[in-house]
mmCIF file of N, CA and C in Angstrom:
data_model
loop_
_atom_site.group_PDB
_atom_site.id
_atom_site.type_symbol
_atom_site.label_atom_id
_atom_site.label_comp_id
_atom_site.label_asym_id
_atom_site.label_seq_id
_atom_site.Cartn_x
_atom_site.Cartn_y
_atom_site.Cartn_z
ATOM 1 N N MET D 1 0.837 -1.173 0.000
ATOM 2 C CA MET D 1 0.000 0.000 0.000
ATOM 3 C C MET D 1 0.887 1.243 0.000
ATOM 4 N N ARG D 2 0.420 2.280 -0.663
ATOM 5 C CA ARG D 2 1.180 3.521 -0.750
ATOM 6 C C ARG D 2 0.408 4.637 -0.051
ATOM 7 N N PHE D 3 1.157 5.588 0.510
ATOM 8 C CA PHE D 3 0.553 6.687 1.244
ATOM 9 C C PHE D 3 1.077 8.015 0.720
ATOM 10 N N GLU D 4 0.222 9.018 0.734
ATOM 11 C CA GLU D 4 0.640 10.379 0.423
ATOM 12 C C GLU D 4 0.911 11.074 1.750
ATOM 13 N N ILE D 5 2.086 11.655 1.870
ATOM 14 C CA ILE D 5 2.459 12.382 3.082
ATOM 15 C C ILE D 5 2.656 13.840 2.705
ATOM 16 N N MET D 6 1.873 14.697 3.348
ATOM 17 C CA MET D 6 1.971 16.129 3.097
ATOM 18 C C MET D 6 2.574 16.819 4.312
ATOM 19 N N ARG D 7 3.571 17.632 4.070
ATOM 20 C CA ARG D 7 4.168 18.421 5.138
ATOM 21 C C ARG D 7 3.371 19.716 5.228
ATOM 22 N N LEU D 8 2.980 20.080 6.452
ATOM 23 C CA LEU D 8 2.111 21.227 6.654
ATOM 24 C C LEU D 8 2.873 22.415 7.224
ATOM 25 N N ASP D 9 2.465 23.601 6.807
ATOM 26 C CA ASP D 9 3.041 24.841 7.316
ATOM 27 C C ASP D 9 2.731 24.965 8.806
ATOM 28 N N ASP D 10 3.708 25.385 9.599
ATOM 29 C CA ASP D 10 3.527 25.504 11.042
ATOM 30 C C ASP D 10 2.539 26.599 11.422
ATOM 31 N N VAL D 11 2.389 27.612 10.593
ATOM 32 C CA VAL D 11 1.550 28.755 10.942
ATOM 33 C C VAL D 11 0.090 28.517 10.573
ATOM 34 N N ASP D 12 -0.169 28.222 9.306
ATOM 35 C CA ASP D 12 -1.565 28.133 8.873
ATOM 36 C C ASP D 12 -2.017 26.738 8.445
ATOM 37 N N GLY D 13 -1.135 25.757 8.477
ATOM 38 C CA GLY D 13 -1.515 24.379 8.170
ATOM 39 C C GLY D 13 -1.686 24.053 6.701
ATOM 40 N N THR D 14 -1.293 24.972 5.822
ATOM 41 C CA THR D 14 -1.388 24.675 4.396
ATOM 42 C C THR D 14 -0.292 23.692 3.996
ATOM 43 N N THR D 15 -0.545 22.974 2.913
ATOM 44 C CA THR D 15 0.432 21.993 2.431
ATOM 45 C C THR D 15 1.643 22.687 1.844
ATOM 46 N N VAL D 16 2.824 22.329 2.345
ATOM 47 C CA VAL D 16 4.081 22.882 1.856
ATOM 48 C C VAL D 16 4.603 22.020 0.706
ATOM 49 N N ASP D 17 4.592 20.706 0.891
ATOM 50 C CA ASP D 17 4.966 19.774 -0.170
ATOM 51 C C ASP D 17 4.360 18.413 0.144
ATOM 52 N N SER D 18 4.397 17.534 -0.830
ATOM 53 C CA SER D 18 3.859 16.197 -0.602
ATOM 54 C C SER D 18 4.682 15.174 -1.368
ATOM 55 N N THR D 19 4.597 13.941 -0.885
ATOM 56 C CA THR D 19 5.290 12.840 -1.527
ATOM 57 C C THR D 19 4.470 11.577 -1.337
ATOM 58 N N VAL D 20 4.629 10.630 -2.228
ATOM 59 C CA VAL D 20 3.958 9.336 -2.114
ATOM 60 C C VAL D 20 5.027 8.297 -1.807
ATOM 61 N N VAL D 21 4.796 7.530 -0.738
ATOM 62 C CA VAL D 21 5.776 6.536 -0.295
ATOM 63 C C VAL D 21 5.085 5.210 -0.024
ATOM 64 N N ASP D 22 5.890 4.150 0.058
ATOM 65 C CA ASP D 22 5.334 2.853 0.417
ATOM 66 C C ASP D 22 5.170 2.781 1.929
ATOM 67 N N ALA D 23 4.414 1.798 2.373
ATOM 68 C CA ALA D 23 4.099 1.671 3.792
ATOM 69 C C ALA D 23 5.350 1.546 4.663
ATOM 70 N N ALA D 24 6.376 0.914 4.163
ATOM 71 C CA ALA D 24 7.601 0.719 4.939
ATOM 72 C C ALA D 24 8.304 2.040 5.247
ATOM 73 N N SER D 25 8.097 3.055 4.436
ATOM 74 C CA SER D 25 8.769 4.337 4.630
ATOM 75 C C SER D 25 8.016 5.288 5.555
ATOM 76 N N VAL D 26 6.747 5.016 5.802
ATOM 77 C CA VAL D 26 5.925 5.932 6.602
ATOM 78 C C VAL D 26 6.501 6.109 7.999
ATOM 79 N N ASN D 27 6.844 5.040 8.665
ATOM 80 C CA ASN D 27 7.354 5.127 10.038
ATOM 81 C C ASN D 27 8.604 5.994 10.114
ATOM 82 N N ARG D 28 9.523 5.803 9.186
ATOM 83 C CA ARG D 28 10.760 6.588 9.185
ATOM 84 C C ARG D 28 10.453 8.079 9.028
ATOM 85 N N ILE D 29 9.564 8.421 8.121
ATOM 86 C CA ILE D 29 9.225 9.826 7.884
ATOM 87 C C ILE D 29 8.523 10.424 9.092
ATOM 88 N N VAL D 30 7.633 9.662 9.718
ATOM 89 C CA VAL D 30 6.942 10.147 10.911
ATOM 90 C C VAL D 30 7.927 10.380 12.046
ATOM 91 N N GLN D 31 8.876 9.471 12.225
ATOM 92 C CA GLN D 31 9.883 9.632 13.279
ATOM 93 C C GLN D 31 10.732 10.885 13.046
ATOM 94 N N GLN D 32 11.122 11.113 11.793
ATOM 95 C CA GLN D 32 11.917 12.302 11.476
ATOM 96 C C GLN D 32 11.117 13.576 11.739
ATOM 97 N N ALA D 33 9.852 13.581 11.352
ATOM 98 C CA ALA D 33 9.013 14.756 11.559
ATOM 99 C C ALA D 33 8.797 15.012 13.048
ATOM 100 N N ALA D 34 8.594 13.960 13.808
ATOM 101 C CA ALA D 34 8.389 14.106 15.247
ATOM 102 C C ALA D 34 9.629 14.672 15.933
ATOM 103 N N ALA D 35 10.791 14.290 15.459
ATOM 104 C CA ALA D 35 12.037 14.753 16.068
ATOM 105 C C ALA D 35 12.222 16.260 15.947
ATOM 106 N N VAL D 36 11.655 16.847 14.897
ATOM 107 C CA VAL D 36 11.814 18.296 14.698
ATOM 108 C C VAL D 36 10.503 19.061 14.879
ATOM 109 N N GLY D 37 9.438 18.357 15.293
ATOM 110 C CA GLY D 37 8.166 19.004 15.547
ATOM 111 C C GLY D 37 7.408 19.410 14.289
ATOM 112 N N GLN D 38 7.626 18.682 13.225
ATOM 113 C CA GLN D 38 6.976 19.009 11.953
ATOM 114 C C GLN D 38 5.593 18.370 11.883
ATOM 115 N N ARG D 39 4.644 19.093 11.296
ATOM 116 C CA ARG D 39 3.282 18.598 11.153
ATOM 117 C C ARG D 39 3.119 17.883 9.818
ATOM 118 N N LEU D 40 2.464 16.711 9.865
ATOM 119 C CA LEU D 40 2.226 15.916 8.659
ATOM 120 C C LEU D 40 0.749 15.588 8.540
ATOM 121 N N TRP D 41 0.326 15.346 7.316
ATOM 122 C CA TRP D 41 -0.997 14.789 7.040
ATOM 123 C C TRP D 41 -0.731 13.565 6.174
ATOM 124 N N ILE D 42 -1.209 12.414 6.609
ATOM 125 C CA ILE D 42 -0.950 11.163 5.904
ATOM 126 C C ILE D 42 -2.286 10.552 5.505
ATOM 127 N N ARG D 43 -2.380 10.147 4.235
ATOM 128 C CA ARG D 43 -3.589 9.491 3.762
ATOM 129 C C ARG D 43 -3.214 8.451 2.711
ATOM 130 N N PRO D 44 -4.084 7.477 2.511
ATOM 131 C CA PRO D 44 -3.809 6.491 1.448
ATOM 132 C C PRO D 44 -3.706 7.198 0.110
ATOM 133 N N ALA D 45 -2.743 6.800 -0.684
ATOM 134 C CA ALA D 45 -2.552 7.406 -2.006
ATOM 135 C C ALA D 45 -3.517 6.781 -2.991
ATOM 136 N N ASP D 46 -3.990 7.588 -3.904
ATOM 137 C CA ASP D 46 -4.821 7.063 -4.978
ATOM 138 C C ASP D 46 -3.960 6.159 -5.838
ATOM 139 N N THR D 47 -4.466 5.000 -6.126
ATOM 140 C CA THR D 47 -3.728 4.080 -6.986
ATOM 141 C C THR D 47 -4.548 3.831 -8.239
ATOM 142 N N PRO D 48 -3.909 3.820 -9.382
ATOM 143 C CA PRO D 48 -4.641 3.581 -10.621
ATOM 144 C C PRO D 48 -5.204 2.159 -10.668
ATOM 145 N N ALA D 49 -6.350 1.997 -11.304
ATOM 146 C CA ALA D 49 -6.957 0.670 -11.426
ATOM 147 C C ALA D 49 -6.078 -0.226 -12.289
ATOM 148 N N SER D 50 -6.012 -1.480 -11.934
ATOM 149 C CA SER D 50 -5.181 -2.432 -12.684
ATOM 150 C C SER D 50 -5.946 -2.988 -13.862
#
């Protein structure tokens, strides 16, 4: 499964940038964001129909 992770602005919560990663990478990104107090929004990524 893939997830879209959006980094949010500290002031107004708008999306600063986003990336799509596999499930194995989510934990690492969350840990890094937590270490510096960064806000994230994580949701399942849209996947094209097979």
